[in-house]
Amino acid sequence: MALSCSLRQPNRECCRSSWAEPRPHLYAGWPYAGRMPRPTPTAADSAKSVLRNEVRARRRIRRDTQTRDERAAAAVALADAVVEWAASLARPLVFTAYESWPTEPPTEVLIAKLVAARHTVLVPLTHPLPDRTLDWCDAADPGRAPLGITAIAHADAVLVPGLVVDGHGTRLGQGGGYYDVALGYVRPSVPVIAVLWDEEVRGDQDAPLPRAPHDRSVSAVLTPGRGLTWLP
């Protein structure tokens, strides 16, 4: 996940109050909203670390061997799947997305097409705040004004990075904990969509991923080959 909006430090005075105002009723039941303790590592943490290294190694190989045309086709496929779903709802939506790393499924066309379709797209800022929290900005705002850590609470759909998702919706992230905190501000009814390469979606026959009490299940996975797939 490339957090590449702005290098400025947050300026709370320039935030629109409607975005930056905390909405505690949306996430009061989430134990780690706004704070994410670092627990003592467990055997599950070790298993996650091994799996992360394996997936990252495969992604580096893909980055080094994938052609420009193949990556461009993947970008368009991801974008078209989400834009088509959004159009079916027949109203402007607020999305959160992220600006992808070269090893990740590409999101630049997705963001551009959503903005062109008059949806609002929020992306994380480059300067993660203390306690592993993310500030947000409007991808269409040339000044990239920070909107506050609770801006994600306004989202109608949340696109998140990940490394693997299993059939139960358990997502393995990069391990930094930033999205664990951010998802604590997301309304329970809002779909969380993990963006992956096709082979990173585990089937029902595969072993489930390790899961922690604070992990929020994803509602769907988005891949270039399968499009938008909703999970049970």
XYZ file of N, CA and C in Angstrom:
696
model
N 0.836 -1.178 0.000
C 0.000 0.000 0.000
C 0.875 1.231 0.000
N 0.757 2.066 -1.024
C 1.531 3.291 -1.077
C 0.682 4.440 -0.595
N 1.098 5.086 0.471
C 0.355 6.200 1.024
C 0.997 7.479 0.505
N 0.519 7.949 -0.638
C 1.281 8.962 -1.340
C 0.521 10.240 -1.622
N -0.287 10.685 -0.686
C -1.046 11.907 -0.922
C -0.231 13.156 -0.687
N 0.342 13.282 0.489
C 0.945 14.554 0.840
C 1.977 14.350 1.925
N 3.019 15.157 1.900
C 4.034 15.085 2.943
C 3.800 16.116 4.029
N 2.733 16.894 3.916
C 2.461 17.902 4.926
C 2.002 17.260 6.222
N 2.281 17.899 7.309
C 1.742 17.440 8.576
C 0.269 17.823 8.645
N -0.555 17.071 9.391
C -1.972 17.367 9.452
C -2.223 18.781 9.940
N -3.120 19.472 9.279
C -3.524 20.820 9.667
C -5.003 20.768 9.992
N -5.322 20.605 11.251
C -6.711 20.403 11.648
C -7.564 21.617 11.325
N -6.992 22.823 11.277
C -7.781 24.006 11.020
C -8.336 24.021 9.597
N -7.657 23.325 8.663
C -8.108 23.337 7.273
C -9.023 22.166 6.954
N -9.250 21.285 7.935
C -10.151 20.167 7.688
C -11.588 20.657 7.675
N -12.396 20.079 6.787
C -13.815 20.382 6.822
C -14.397 19.707 8.048
N -15.101 20.496 8.868
C -15.577 19.951 10.145
C -16.520 18.782 9.937
N -17.264 18.778 8.819
C -18.202 17.679 8.598
C -17.502 16.348 8.412
N -16.227 16.392 7.948
C -15.453 15.167 7.797
C -14.690 14.852 9.076
N -14.106 15.862 9.694
C -13.169 15.624 10.792
C -13.866 15.392 12.120
N -15.133 15.747 12.242
C -15.821 15.603 13.520
C -15.950 14.132 13.884
N -15.493 13.740 15.082
C -15.627 12.338 15.489
C -17.084 11.911 15.544
N -17.336 10.669 15.229
C -18.688 10.115 15.294
C -18.637 8.848 16.143
N -18.486 9.005 17.473
C -18.214 7.831 18.317
C -19.320 6.799 18.299
N -20.570 7.209 17.982
C -21.644 6.230 18.004
C -21.473 5.173 16.929
N -20.638 5.434 15.937
C -20.447 4.474 14.858
C -19.480 3.368 15.222
N -18.604 3.643 16.213
C -17.547 2.671 16.468
C -17.277 2.459 17.954
N -18.253 2.829 18.778
C -18.017 2.749 20.222
C -17.774 1.318 20.689
N -18.325 0.345 19.969
C -18.139 -1.036 20.374
C -16.831 -1.649 19.928
N -16.033 -0.917 19.150
C -14.779 -1.457 18.625
C -13.674 -1.257 19.648
N -13.016 -2.309 20.115
C -12.087 -2.166 21.234
C -10.856 -1.347 20.931
N -10.442 -1.249 19.645
C -9.170 -0.616 19.344
C -9.314 0.640 18.488
N -10.532 1.184 18.363
C -10.703 2.394 17.550
C -9.845 3.514 18.121
N -8.941 4.041 17.310
C -8.087 5.138 17.727
C -6.868 4.710 18.499
N -6.748 3.434 18.789
C -5.563 2.964 19.493
C -5.405 1.482 19.177
N -4.189 1.078 19.024
C -3.955 -0.325 18.674
C -2.769 -0.829 19.481
N -3.013 -1.558 20.576
C -1.903 -2.039 21.384
C -1.072 -3.073 20.638
N 0.172 -3.204 21.027
C 1.046 -4.227 20.441
C 1.084 -5.421 21.398
N 0.294 -6.464 21.109
C 0.246 -7.603 22.017
C 1.525 -8.425 21.935
N 1.670 -9.299 22.911
C 2.790 -10.227 22.901
C 2.641 -11.187 21.731
N 3.691 -11.374 20.916
C 3.588 -12.255 19.750
C 3.170 -13.669 20.147
N 2.361 -14.282 19.314
C 1.865 -15.631 19.549
C 2.285 -16.532 18.393
N 1.950 -17.821 18.515
C 2.236 -18.750 17.425
C 1.498 -18.341 16.154
N 0.269 -17.819 16.309
C -0.486 -17.343 15.145
C 0.230 -16.181 14.475
N 0.826 -15.302 15.268
C 1.577 -14.181 14.702
C 2.764 -14.689 13.888
N 3.418 -15.709 14.392
C 4.549 -16.281 13.655
C 4.088 -16.887 12.337
N 2.943 -17.582 12.363
C 2.400 -18.170 11.140
C 2.046 -17.084 10.130
N 1.484 -15.984 10.618
C 1.153 -14.863 9.734
C 2.413 -14.284 9.101
N 3.455 -14.164 9.888
C 4.701 -13.596 9.388
C 5.284 -14.449 8.259
N 5.249 -15.776 8.443
C 5.750 -16.682 7.404
C 4.929 -16.536 6.131
N 3.606 -16.484 6.285
C 2.735 -16.370 5.121
C 2.931 -15.026 4.423
N 3.091 -13.969 5.185
C 3.353 -12.654 4.570
C 4.610 -12.698 3.714
N 5.645 -13.291 4.238
C 6.902 -13.355 3.485
C 6.725 -14.150 2.186
N 5.946 -15.234 2.258
C 5.715 -16.044 1.057
C 4.949 -15.248 -0.001
N 3.894 -14.545 0.428
C 3.085 -13.791 -0.528
C 3.887 -12.630 -1.106
N 4.642 -11.959 -0.258
C 5.449 -10.838 -0.755
C 6.481 -11.304 -1.772
N 7.061 -12.477 -1.550
C 8.034 -13.014 -2.506
C 7.373 -13.293 -3.856
N 6.160 -13.870 -3.824
C 5.446 -14.130 -5.075
C 5.078 -12.822 -5.773
N 4.732 -11.834 -4.994
C 4.372 -10.543 -5.593
C 5.589 -9.866 -6.243
N 6.734 -10.024 -5.649
C 7.934 -9.434 -6.266
C 8.244 -10.119 -7.601
N 8.033 -11.428 -7.639
C 8.241 -12.139 -8.907
C 7.264 -11.622 -9.960
N 6.007 -11.451 -9.576
C 5.011 -10.925 -10.509
C 5.405 -9.530 -10.987
N 5.828 -8.692 -10.073
C 6.238 -7.336 -10.444
C 7.356 -7.359 -11.479
N 8.282 -8.275 -11.312
C 9.454 -8.320 -12.187
C 9.185 -9.000 -13.523
N 8.114 -9.776 -13.605
C 7.851 -10.531 -14.840
C 6.605 -10.060 -15.579
N 5.729 -9.360 -14.914
C 4.494 -8.909 -15.537
C 4.783 -7.805 -16.549
N 4.169 -7.881 -17.715
C 4.379 -6.843 -18.715
C 3.534 -5.617 -18.397
N 3.892 -4.507 -19.021
C 3.130 -3.275 -18.822
C 1.688 -3.451 -19.285
N 1.493 -4.143 -20.388
C 0.135 -4.360 -20.895
C -0.675 -5.237 -19.951
N -0.043 -6.237 -19.365
C -0.755 -7.103 -18.417
C -1.185 -6.322 -17.190
N -0.313 -5.464 -16.708
C -0.677 -4.661 -15.531
C -1.778 -3.658 -15.888
N -1.701 -3.083 -17.057
C -2.731 -2.144 -17.484
C -4.087 -2.830 -17.599
N -4.089 -4.053 -18.137
C -5.338 -4.801 -18.257
C -5.915 -5.123 -16.879
N -5.054 -5.465 -15.922
C -5.506 -5.736 -14.558
C -6.122 -4.484 -13.948
N -5.509 -3.331 -14.176
C -6.015 -2.075 -13.632
C -7.414 -1.774 -14.162
N -7.620 -1.981 -15.460
C -8.925 -1.718 -16.057
C -9.972 -2.711 -15.546
N -9.593 -3.967 -15.406
C -10.536 -4.979 -14.921
C -11.002 -4.665 -13.504
N -10.093 -4.282 -12.638
C -10.457 -3.920 -11.271
C -11.396 -2.722 -11.265
N -11.045 -1.716 -12.043
C -11.842 -0.490 -12.081
C -13.248 -0.762 -12.601
N -13.345 -1.486 -13.696
C -14.653 -1.714 -14.304
C -15.590 -2.488 -13.381
N -15.040 -3.440 -12.625
C -15.881 -4.233 -11.719
C -16.504 -3.359 -10.641
N -15.709 -2.455 -10.070
C -16.226 -1.611 -8.994
C -17.158 -0.534 -9.540
N -16.789 0.070 -10.656
C -17.633 1.114 -11.245
C -18.998 0.542 -11.644
N -19.002 -0.657 -12.181
C -20.276 -1.293 -12.545
C -21.140 -1.535 -11.312
N -20.529 -2.025 -10.232
C -21.297 -2.246 -9.010
C -21.817 -0.925 -8.464
N -20.983 0.097 -8.441
C -21.411 1.395 -7.929
C -22.555 1.965 -8.754
N -22.488 1.787 -10.076
C -23.545 2.301 -10.945
C -24.884 1.623 -10.651
N -24.839 0.366 -10.228
C -26.080 -0.363 -9.942
C -26.819 0.213 -8.746
N -26.117 0.976 -7.908
C -26.747 1.577 -6.728
C -27.376 2.926 -7.046
N -27.040 3.473 -8.204
C -27.716 4.663 -8.745
C -27.676 5.874 -7.816
N -26.542 6.074 -7.162
C -26.359 7.279 -6.345
C -24.876 7.497 -6.129
N -24.479 8.746 -5.893
C -23.060 8.993 -5.588
C -22.672 8.331 -4.270
N -21.514 7.713 -4.260
C -21.035 7.013 -3.077
C -19.731 7.629 -2.589
N -19.434 7.367 -1.333
C -18.127 7.704 -0.765
C -17.340 6.406 -0.608
N -16.221 6.325 -1.302
C -15.329 5.177 -1.213
C -14.077 5.576 -0.444
N -13.467 4.607 0.222
C -12.057 4.756 0.570
C -11.283 3.761 -0.282
N -10.124 4.198 -0.727
C -9.244 3.348 -1.521
C -7.817 3.629 -1.061
N -6.848 3.262 -1.868
C -5.448 3.500 -1.528
C -4.661 3.491 -2.824
N -3.510 4.113 -2.801
C -2.654 4.211 -3.979
C -1.620 3.088 -3.907
N -1.714 2.170 -4.837
C -1.044 0.876 -4.713
C 0.455 0.952 -4.940
N 1.157 0.012 -4.314
C 2.564 -0.228 -4.574
C 2.709 -0.994 -5.886
N 3.897 -1.008 -6.468
C 4.104 -1.762 -7.711
C 3.842 -3.264 -7.581
N 3.956 -3.808 -6.374
C 3.692 -5.234 -6.193
C 2.219 -5.541 -6.004
N 1.408 -4.539 -5.734
C -0.007 -4.729 -5.442
C -0.852 -4.632 -6.707
N -2.062 -5.173 -6.675
C -2.974 -4.928 -7.791
C -3.142 -3.423 -7.993
N -3.090 -2.948 -9.235
C -3.057 -1.503 -9.471
C -4.408 -0.830 -9.231
N -4.380 0.286 -8.526
C -5.625 0.976 -8.174
C -5.764 2.352 -8.807
N -4.773 2.805 -9.588
C -4.839 4.174 -10.086
C -6.000 4.389 -11.052
N -6.278 3.410 -11.921
C -7.401 3.535 -12.851
C -8.719 3.441 -12.090
N -8.784 2.578 -11.116
C -9.970 2.444 -10.266
C -10.327 3.776 -9.623
N -9.364 4.428 -9.015
C -9.615 5.714 -8.361
C -10.067 6.743 -9.386
N -9.375 6.813 -10.520
C -9.708 7.804 -11.543
C -11.116 7.589 -12.091
N -11.501 6.338 -12.331
C -12.825 6.075 -12.890
C -13.936 6.345 -11.873
N -13.694 6.069 -10.621
C -14.697 6.388 -9.602
C -14.894 7.892 -9.486
N -13.800 8.635 -9.503
C -13.902 10.101 -9.445
C -14.626 10.621 -10.686
N -14.289 10.078 -11.857
C -14.947 10.508 -13.088
C -16.442 10.221 -13.074
N -16.838 9.167 -12.356
C -18.251 8.818 -12.226
C -18.932 9.598 -11.102
N -18.245 10.608 -10.589
C -18.779 11.522 -9.563
C -18.959 10.880 -8.193
N -18.179 9.861 -7.922
C -18.106 9.345 -6.565
C -16.963 10.046 -5.836
N -17.041 10.087 -4.534
C -15.961 10.624 -3.712
C -15.035 9.482 -3.318
N -13.747 9.694 -3.465
C -12.763 8.667 -3.108
C -11.778 9.260 -2.109
N -11.718 8.675 -0.939
C -10.766 9.077 0.088
C -9.581 8.127 0.060
N -8.382 8.678 0.180
C -7.171 7.857 0.235
C -6.336 8.285 1.430
N -5.515 7.363 1.969
C -4.705 7.714 3.136
C -3.598 8.709 2.795
N -3.239 9.516 3.766
C -2.108 10.424 3.635
C -0.796 9.681 3.875
N 0.296 10.309 3.477
C 1.606 9.668 3.600
C 2.131 9.659 5.017
N 1.586 10.485 5.878
C 2.163 10.598 7.221
C 1.260 9.891 8.230
N 1.450 8.606 8.466
C 0.661 7.930 9.503
C 0.816 8.639 10.838
N -0.270 8.760 11.544
C -0.289 9.469 12.816
C 0.087 8.512 13.948
N 0.271 9.046 15.161
C 0.594 8.170 16.291
C -0.496 7.117 16.503
N -0.130 6.072 17.201
C -1.043 4.974 17.533
C -1.546 4.249 16.300
N -0.723 4.250 15.230
C -1.055 3.506 14.025
C -2.416 3.897 13.449
N -2.678 5.193 13.366
C -3.898 5.695 12.758
C -3.582 6.344 11.424
N -4.575 6.367 10.532
C -4.435 6.956 9.211
C -5.287 8.207 9.099
N -4.708 9.273 8.556
C -5.477 10.434 8.151
C -5.883 10.222 6.696
N -6.878 10.968 6.240
C -7.437 10.762 4.911
C -7.551 12.073 4.153
N -7.524 11.975 2.828
C -7.765 13.139 1.985
C -8.620 12.711 0.797
N -9.228 13.709 0.160
C -10.032 13.470 -1.032
C -9.093 13.341 -2.223
N -9.177 12.225 -2.933
C -8.272 12.002 -4.060
C -8.432 13.049 -5.153
N -9.598 13.711 -5.211
C -9.838 14.731 -6.229
C -9.423 16.124 -5.778
N -8.965 16.266 -4.561
C -8.565 17.574 -4.029
C -7.106 17.847 -4.376
N -6.814 18.839 -5.221
C -5.416 19.097 -5.589
C -4.541 19.451 -4.403
N -5.133 20.079 -3.381
C -4.364 20.455 -2.199
C -4.207 19.342 -1.189
N -4.939 18.248 -1.380
C -4.873 17.097 -0.483
C -5.015 17.494 0.983
N -6.030 18.289 1.272
C -6.273 18.718 2.656
C -6.642 17.525 3.517
N -6.005 17.370 4.669
C -6.341 16.247 5.551
C -7.746 16.396 6.115
N -8.470 15.308 6.161
C -9.860 15.311 6.595
C -10.059 14.683 7.965
N -8.998 14.171 8.566
C -9.105 13.590 9.893
C -9.223 12.077 9.865
N -8.908 11.464 10.986
C -8.867 10.009 11.054
C -10.256 9.378 10.991
N -11.297 10.158 11.314
C -12.646 9.593 11.294
C -13.359 9.833 9.983
N -12.684 10.389 8.976
C -13.326 10.584 7.676
C -13.809 9.265 7.090
N -13.122 8.192 7.388
C -13.513 6.872 6.888
C -14.891 6.462 7.398
N -15.355 7.072 8.476
C -16.681 6.753 9.004
C -17.789 7.167 8.040
N -17.484 8.032 7.084
C -18.481 8.469 6.101
C -18.539 7.554 4.885
N -17.688 6.556 4.823
C -17.595 5.724 3.625
C -18.829 4.852 3.438
N -19.218 4.688 2.169
C -20.266 3.740 1.797
C -19.678 2.402 1.376
N -18.402 2.395 1.037
C -17.688 1.162 0.685
C -16.211 1.405 0.931
N -15.528 0.404 1.456
C -14.133 0.541 1.853
C -13.299 -0.483 1.092
N -12.397 0.017 0.259
C -11.454 -0.839 -0.461
C -10.156 -0.890 0.320
N -9.720 -2.082 0.685
C -8.549 -2.220 1.536
C -7.493 -3.086 0.861
N -6.232 -2.816 1.137
C -5.180 -3.708 0.657
C -5.147 -4.978 1.494
N -4.472 -5.959 0.986
C -4.319 -7.196 1.729
C -3.339 -8.096 1.003
N -3.060 -9.219 1.626
C -2.171 -10.218 1.029
C -2.903 -11.513 0.703
N -3.811 -11.899 1.581
C -4.600 -13.118 1.392
C -5.940 -12.916 2.084
N -6.983 -13.520 1.531
C -8.288 -13.588 2.189
C -8.777 -15.028 2.091
N -9.345 -15.540 3.176
C -9.869 -16.905 3.125
C -11.377 -16.892 2.883
N -11.963 -18.072 2.794
C -13.371 -18.183 2.470
C -14.304 -17.652 3.536
N -13.800 -17.400 4.724
C -14.602 -16.849 5.808
C -14.489 -15.325 5.879
N -13.711 -14.732 4.972
C -13.553 -13.280 4.974
C -12.434 -12.775 5.851
N -11.646 -13.675 6.413
C -10.509 -13.244 7.211
C -9.414 -12.725 6.277
N -8.921 -11.555 6.572
C -7.931 -10.892 5.713
C -6.578 -10.852 6.414
N -5.537 -11.219 5.666
C -4.173 -11.054 6.147
C -3.624 -9.781 5.522
N -3.321 -8.799 6.372
C -2.782 -7.537 5.894
C -1.266 -7.505 5.964
N -0.723 -6.311 5.808
C 0.724 -6.154 5.810
C 1.334 -6.252 7.204
N 0.524 -6.162 8.243
C 1.026 -6.364 9.596
C 1.308 -5.099 10.371
N 1.076 -3.936 9.767
C 1.337 -2.694 10.470
C 0.257 -2.295 11.453
N -0.953 -2.791 11.249
C -2.044 -2.483 12.160
C -2.838 -1.236 11.822
N -2.418 -0.488 10.789
C -3.112 0.762 10.477
C -4.560 0.529 10.062
N -4.783 -0.478 9.250
C -6.161 -0.732 8.826
C -6.976 -1.406 9.918
N -6.349 -2.111 10.834
C -7.090 -2.631 11.975
C -7.728 -1.485 12.747
N -6.977 -0.398 12.920
C -7.505 0.776 13.613
C -8.532 1.477 12.745
N -8.200 1.725 11.481
C -9.096 2.475 10.602
C -10.452 1.789 10.457
N -10.455 0.468 10.344
C -11.721 -0.236 10.167
C -12.602 -0.145 11.400
N -12.025 0.227 12.523
C -12.830 0.431 13.715
C -13.775 1.600 13.612
N -13.529 2.511 12.672
C -14.380 3.678 12.469
C -15.445 3.436 11.394
N -15.405 2.281 10.748
C -16.327 1.996 9.649
C -17.621 1.419 10.206
N -18.743 1.924 9.711
C -20.038 1.431 10.159
C -20.183 -0.069 9.876
N -20.815 -0.810 10.752
C -20.925 -2.264 10.571
C -21.595 -2.666 9.268
N -22.490 -1.852 8.749
C -23.230 -2.203 7.529
C -22.451 -1.931 6.252
N -21.310 -1.274 6.343
C -20.562 -0.867 5.158
C -19.714 -2.031 4.644
N -19.782 -2.333 3.341
C -18.960 -3.427 2.818
C -17.477 -3.077 2.804
N -16.659 -4.033 3.234
C -15.201 -3.916 3.188
C -14.720 -4.869 2.111
N -13.995 -4.330 1.129
C -13.611 -5.087 -0.063
C -12.096 -5.159 -0.145
N -11.549 -6.357 -0.106
C -10.100 -6.552 -0.197
C -9.695 -6.681 -1.656
N -8.627 -5.963 -2.030
C -8.134 -5.973 -3.413
C -6.905 -6.888 -3.468
N -6.991 -7.944 -4.278
C -5.963 -8.975 -4.306
C -5.691 -9.411 -5.738
N -4.609 -10.156 -5.910
C -4.417 -10.925 -7.125
C -5.250 -12.205 -7.009
N -5.600 -12.794 -8.128
C -6.545 -13.916 -8.121
C -6.103 -15.072 -7.228
N -4.822 -15.418 -7.274
C -4.347 -16.589 -6.536
C -4.249 -16.344 -5.032
N -4.532 -15.135 -4.593
C -4.439 -14.811 -3.166
C -5.766 -14.981 -2.434
N -6.773 -15.479 -3.139
C -8.069 -15.782 -2.520
C -8.101 -17.269 -2.210
N -8.231 -17.606 -0.941
C -8.259 -19.010 -0.536
C -9.655 -19.591 -0.703
N -9.699 -20.855 -1.104
C -10.969 -21.546 -1.251
C -11.400 -22.226 0.034
N -12.604 -22.800 -0.017
C -13.137 -23.469 1.170
C -12.300 -24.674 1.568
N -11.584 -25.239 0.606
C -10.775 -26.422 0.907
C -9.457 -26.055 1.572
N -9.084 -24.797 1.559
C -7.832 -24.358 2.169
C -8.017 -24.104 3.660
N -6.915 -24.198 4.387
C -6.960 -23.939 5.826
C -7.311 -22.470 6.066
N -8.140 -22.191 7.081
C -8.480 -20.798 7.373
C -7.267 -20.039 7.897
N -7.281 -18.742 7.686
C -6.202 -17.894 8.174
C -6.315 -17.703 9.682
N -5.194 -17.495 10.353
C -5.264 -17.140 11.776
C -6.070 -15.861 11.956
N -6.826 -15.796 13.020
C -7.732 -14.668 13.221
C -7.625 -14.160 14.652
N -7.555 -12.836 14.809
C -7.495 -12.202 16.125
C -8.860 -11.610 16.458
N -9.125 -11.356 17.749
C -10.446 -10.829 18.128
C -10.788 -9.505 17.455
N -9.782 -8.669 17.157
C -10.075 -7.359 16.580
C -10.205 -7.396 15.057
N -9.942 -8.536 14.424
C -9.999 -8.618 12.966
C -11.431 -8.442 12.468
N -11.608 -7.570 11.489
C -12.916 -7.398 10.858
C -12.926 -8.170 9.547
N -13.959 -8.974 9.358
C -14.069 -9.743 8.124
C -14.318 -8.815 6.943
N -13.819 -9.202 5.783
C -14.149 -8.469 4.574
C -15.426 -9.037 3.985
N -16.140 -8.186 3.272
C -17.421 -8.570 2.680
C -17.248 -9.177 1.299
N -16.162 -8.783 0.628
C -15.952 -9.196 -0.751
C -14.479 -9.112 -1.085
N -14.101 -9.762 -2.171
C -12.751 -9.628 -2.702
C -12.854 -9.122 -4.132
N -11.878 -8.321 -4.513
C -11.805 -7.757 -5.857
C -10.499 -8.202 -6.479
N -10.587 -8.939 -7.581
C -9.382 -9.403 -8.277
C -9.530 -9.129 -9.773
N -8.425 -9.046 -10.498
C -8.521 -8.763 -11.934
C -9.274 -9.832 -12.721
N -9.073 -11.106 -12.353
C -9.681 -12.177 -13.127
C -11.103 -12.513 -12.732
N -11.440 -12.319 -11.475
C -12.757 -12.708 -10.987
C -13.691 -11.531 -10.779
N -13.157 -10.333 -10.812
C -13.992 -9.166 -10.571
C -14.333 -9.035 -9.101
N -15.533 -8.553 -8.841
C -16.000 -8.344 -7.471
C -16.796 -9.560 -7.029
N -16.261 -10.273 -6.033
C -16.880 -11.505 -5.555
C -17.295 -11.308 -4.103
N -18.587 -11.442 -3.850
C -19.118 -11.278 -2.489
C -18.982 -12.592 -1.739
N -18.586 -12.496 -0.483
C -18.361 -13.688 0.333
C -19.622 -13.998 1.150
N -19.795 -15.258 1.520
C -20.988 -15.646 2.293
C -21.047 -14.923 3.634
